């Protein structure tokens, strides 16, 4: 007997985008409210895990055609190079900088902090490590 | 008065959680335990919400959504394990 999980797949198509949007919100809210790169990365990998549960490993590989080990490496590289900005500006390692008046095209005047880039590295490392663990465990038959 | 109502509802939700824990321990079959654990997750959402009203803070509102999502994913993973015996299939040929 074939199992038809139409309800699960249809619900997943809607819920995955909500979870992903919530993870992005958690990531950007991390400076002033609870959240940050770690929880945001865990929620992003939670969305991908939900896709893995509703579909299968091959489909998710087709949706996200990336090797998640490279995602981990990219996150480590971003965090490290954020620290190197301080050295190139004759300050100690991991000195962060803060620009109060930056004009972005759509958002307008905003303030940017290099700690957000460090947090982006943490985000990518958490997503990469979690997805590598789950995909490796899931695929041994 | 408001504080009293909040504490009373916290007590009621706690009692219902204890009864769910009884079902988790006693439940004859595994699906009983899974449904009870899912309901405990939803009760945790309620406890967190009431507690954030009592403590007069909005710092726990992320936790509410987080518990909801995690309970959903966990219940789906467990029910898929009960139905198919495998949580993540390698190659699904019926779609």
Short mmCIF file of C-alpha atoms in Angstrom, two decimals:
data_model
loop_
_atom_site.label_atom_id
_atom_site.label_comp_id
_atom_site.label_asym_id
_atom_site.label_seq_id
_atom_site.Cartn_x
_atom_site.Cartn_y
_atom_site.Cartn_z
CA UNK A 1 0.00 0.00 0.00
CA UNK A 2 1.36 3.36 -0.98
CA UNK A 3 1.28 6.10 1.62
CA UNK A 4 -0.14 9.35 0.29
CA UNK A 5 0.99 12.24 2.46
CA UNK A 6 -0.71 15.03 0.53
CA UNK A 7 -1.80 16.95 3.64
CA UNK A 8 1.71 16.98 5.11
CA UNK A 9 3.27 18.10 1.83
CA UNK A 10 0.74 20.87 1.27
CA UNK A 11 1.08 22.17 4.83
CA UNK A 12 4.87 22.03 4.52
CA UNK A 13 4.80 24.18 1.38
CA UNK A 14 3.18 26.98 3.42
CA UNK A 15 4.85 26.51 6.80
CA UNK A 16 8.43 26.34 5.48
CA UNK A 17 8.28 29.91 4.22
CA UNK A 18 6.87 31.12 7.56
CA UNK A 19 9.63 29.35 9.51
CA UNK A 20 12.28 30.73 7.18
CA UNK A 21 10.89 34.27 7.49
CA UNK A 22 10.81 33.87 11.27
CA UNK A 23 14.45 32.75 11.28
CA UNK A 24 15.45 35.81 9.25
CA UNK A 25 13.54 37.97 11.72
CA UNK A 26 15.31 36.28 14.65
CA UNK A 27 18.66 36.87 12.94
CA UNK A 28 18.14 40.59 12.37
CA UNK A 29 16.45 41.17 15.75
CA UNK A 30 19.47 39.82 17.61
CA UNK A 31 21.04 43.19 18.37
CA UNK A 32 18.21 44.75 20.33
CA UNK A 33 15.83 41.91 21.26
CA UNK A 34 16.24 38.17 21.93
CA UNK A 35 17.49 36.25 18.93
CA UNK A 36 20.70 36.25 16.96
CA UNK A 37 22.71 34.08 14.63
CA UNK A 38 22.51 30.86 16.62
CA UNK A 39 18.74 30.63 17.03
CA UNK A 40 18.21 31.97 13.52
CA UNK A 41 20.48 29.30 12.07
CA UNK A 42 18.74 26.59 14.07
CA UNK A 43 15.35 27.74 12.81
CA UNK A 44 16.56 27.84 9.19
CA UNK A 45 17.81 24.29 9.53
CA UNK A 46 14.47 23.45 11.18
CA UNK A 47 12.71 24.63 8.02
CA UNK A 48 15.00 22.46 5.88
CA UNK A 49 14.41 19.51 8.24
CA UNK A 50 10.67 19.96 7.76
CA UNK A 51 11.24 19.77 3.99
CA UNK A 52 13.31 16.62 4.56
CA UNK A 53 10.48 15.08 6.58
CA UNK A 54 7.75 15.88 4.08
CA UNK A 55 9.77 15.06 0.95
CA UNK A 56 12.99 13.10 0.66
CA UNK A 57 16.71 13.61 0.60
CA UNK A 58 16.96 13.75 -3.19
CA UNK A 59 14.28 16.43 -3.57
CA UNK A 60 15.85 18.61 -0.89
CA UNK A 61 19.25 18.22 -2.59
CA UNK A 62 17.56 19.48 -5.75
CA UNK A 63 15.99 22.43 -3.91
CA UNK A 64 19.23 23.42 -2.13
CA UNK A 65 22.03 22.33 -4.51
CA UNK A 66 24.79 23.22 -2.05
CA UNK A 67 27.22 21.12 -0.07
CA UNK A 68 26.56 22.21 3.50
CA UNK A 69 30.20 21.63 4.51
CA UNK A 70 31.09 24.54 2.21
CA UNK A 71 28.41 26.62 3.95
CA UNK A 72 30.20 25.96 7.26
CA UNK A 73 33.53 26.94 5.72
CA UNK A 74 32.03 30.12 4.24
CA UNK A 75 30.59 31.08 7.64
CA UNK A 76 33.95 30.56 9.37
CA UNK A 77 35.66 32.62 6.67
CA UNK A 78 33.15 35.49 7.06
CA UNK A 79 33.56 35.53 10.85
CA UNK A 80 37.36 35.43 10.60
CA UNK A 81 37.55 38.18 7.98
CA UNK A 82 35.24 40.34 10.12
CA UNK A 83 37.88 40.04 12.83
CA UNK A 84 40.62 40.93 10.33
CA UNK A 85 38.93 44.29 9.60
CA UNK A 86 40.11 45.42 13.05
CA UNK A 87 43.71 44.42 12.33
CA UNK A 88 43.78 46.27 8.99
CA UNK A 89 42.51 49.42 10.75
CA UNK A 90 45.36 49.30 13.33
CA UNK A 91 43.05 48.14 16.12
CA UNK A 92 43.02 44.82 18.04
CA UNK A 93 41.60 41.68 16.45
CA UNK A 94 37.77 41.51 16.37
CA UNK A 95 37.34 45.26 16.84
CA UNK A 96 33.91 46.10 15.46
CA UNK A 97 32.94 49.31 13.70
CA UNK A 98 29.71 51.20 13.64
CA UNK A 99 28.44 53.53 10.92
CA UNK A 100 25.50 55.56 12.04
CA UNK A 101 24.53 57.22 8.75
CA UNK A 102 24.49 54.88 5.77
CA UNK A 103 22.26 55.52 2.78
CA UNK A 104 20.88 52.31 1.33
CA UNK A 105 18.85 52.38 -1.91
CA UNK A 106 15.43 51.22 -0.69
CA UNK A 107 15.59 51.29 3.11
CA UNK A 108 16.98 54.83 3.30
CA UNK A 109 19.19 56.07 6.11
CA UNK A 110 20.16 53.28 8.46
CA UNK A 111 22.98 52.27 10.77
CA UNK A 112 25.25 49.32 10.07
CA UNK A 113 27.45 47.39 12.48
CA UNK A 114 30.10 44.85 11.56
CA UNK A 115 28.92 42.60 14.41
CA UNK A 116 26.00 41.75 12.12
CA UNK A 117 28.53 40.32 9.64
CA UNK A 118 30.07 38.24 12.43
CA UNK A 119 26.58 37.04 13.28
CA UNK A 120 26.04 36.12 9.63
CA UNK A 121 29.09 33.87 9.91
CA UNK A 122 27.65 32.23 13.02
CA UNK A 123 24.34 31.76 11.17
CA UNK A 124 26.01 30.02 8.23
CA UNK A 125 28.14 27.81 10.50
CA UNK A 126 25.10 26.67 12.49
CA UNK A 127 23.06 25.93 9.34
CA UNK A 128 25.98 24.07 7.75
CA UNK A 129 26.83 21.95 10.78
CA UNK A 130 23.22 21.04 11.59
CA UNK A 131 22.33 20.12 8.02
CA UNK A 132 25.55 18.14 7.57
CA UNK A 133 24.78 16.11 10.70
CA UNK A 134 21.15 15.45 9.73
CA UNK A 135 21.85 14.61 6.08
CA UNK A 136 24.72 12.30 7.02
CA UNK A 137 22.62 10.44 9.58
CA UNK A 138 19.60 10.32 7.28
CA UNK A 139 21.25 8.85 4.22
CA UNK A 140 22.79 5.63 5.52
CA UNK A 141 20.66 2.78 4.25
CA UNK B 1 -7.55 40.70 40.89
CA UNK B 2 -5.89 40.46 37.46
CA UNK B 3 -2.80 38.94 39.04
CA UNK B 4 -5.00 36.41 40.85
CA UNK B 5 -6.75 35.37 37.62
CA UNK B 6 -3.38 34.95 35.88
CA UNK B 7 -2.03 32.80 38.72
CA UNK B 8 -5.21 30.72 38.77
CA UNK B 9 -4.99 30.04 35.03
CA UNK B 10 -1.33 29.16 35.43
CA UNK B 11 -2.36 26.63 38.08
CA UNK B 12 -5.06 25.17 35.82
CA UNK B 13 -2.65 24.79 32.89
CA UNK B 14 -0.10 23.18 35.23
CA UNK B 15 -2.66 20.67 36.46
CA UNK B 16 -3.55 19.80 32.87
CA UNK B 17 0.14 19.34 32.08
CA UNK B 18 0.46 16.95 35.02
CA UNK B 19 -2.48 14.94 33.69
CA UNK B 20 -0.76 14.82 30.27
CA UNK B 21 2.39 13.56 31.99
CA UNK B 22 0.27 10.80 33.49
CA UNK B 23 -0.82 9.88 29.95
CA UNK B 24 2.82 9.91 28.75
CA UNK B 25 3.85 7.52 31.53
CA UNK B 26 0.80 5.28 31.52
CA UNK B 27 -0.26 5.39 27.84
CA UNK B 28 -0.60 1.83 26.53
CA UNK B 29 0.56 2.57 22.97
CA UNK B 30 3.23 4.85 21.52
CA UNK B 31 0.79 7.13 19.61
CA UNK B 32 -0.86 7.95 22.96
CA UNK B 33 2.48 9.14 24.26
CA UNK B 34 3.21 11.16 21.11
CA UNK B 35 -0.12 12.97 21.25
CA UNK B 36 0.36 13.65 24.97
CA UNK B 37 3.83 15.08 24.33
CA UNK B 38 2.45 17.32 21.57
CA UNK B 39 -0.23 18.58 23.94
CA UNK B 40 2.42 19.20 26.62
CA UNK B 41 4.22 21.38 24.07
CA UNK B 42 1.09 23.41 23.45
CA UNK B 43 0.59 23.72 27.22
CA UNK B 44 4.16 25.03 27.46
CA UNK B 45 3.18 27.72 24.94
CA UNK B 46 0.27 28.68 27.19
CA UNK B 47 2.46 28.69 30.32
CA UNK B 48 5.06 30.89 28.60
CA UNK B 49 2.38 33.33 27.43
CA UNK B 50 0.74 33.63 30.86
CA UNK B 51 4.13 33.91 32.55
CA UNK B 52 5.16 36.75 30.24
CA UNK B 53 1.92 38.54 31.22
CA UNK B 54 2.67 37.95 34.91
CA UNK B 55 6.27 39.15 34.58
CA UNK B 56 5.09 42.09 32.41
CA UNK B 57 7.67 41.55 29.69
CA UNK B 58 7.59 40.91 25.95
CA UNK B 59 10.94 39.16 25.86
CA UNK B 60 9.43 35.67 25.76
CA UNK B 61 7.20 36.16 22.71
CA UNK B 62 9.85 34.61 20.43
CA UNK B 63 9.92 31.54 22.67
CA UNK B 64 6.19 30.96 22.12
CA UNK B 65 6.54 30.71 18.34
CA UNK B 66 9.73 28.67 18.76
CA UNK B 67 8.03 26.07 20.98
CA UNK B 68 5.13 25.84 18.53
CA UNK B 69 7.42 25.19 15.56
CA UNK B 70 9.57 22.68 17.46
CA UNK B 71 6.54 20.76 18.74
CA UNK B 72 5.18 20.60 15.18
CA UNK B 73 8.44 19.32 13.68
CA UNK B 74 8.98 16.83 16.51
CA UNK B 75 5.49 15.39 16.27
CA UNK B 76 5.76 15.03 12.49
CA UNK B 77 9.14 13.29 12.83
CA UNK B 78 7.79 10.86 15.42
CA UNK B 79 4.61 10.06 13.48
CA UNK B 80 6.62 9.46 10.33
CA UNK B 81 8.85 7.09 12.26
CA UNK B 82 5.81 5.24 13.58
CA UNK B 83 4.26 4.94 10.14
CA UNK B 84 7.22 4.16 7.91
CA UNK B 85 9.99 3.09 10.28
CA UNK B 86 12.32 5.65 8.69
CA UNK B 87 12.38 9.39 9.34
CA UNK B 88 14.16 10.69 6.23
CA UNK B 89 13.67 8.63 3.07
CA UNK B 90 16.39 8.57 0.51
CA UNK B 91 14.32 8.40 -2.66
CA UNK B 92 10.59 8.89 -2.75
CA UNK B 93 9.08 7.45 -5.91
CA UNK B 94 5.40 8.28 -5.38
CA UNK B 95 5.60 11.87 -6.54
#
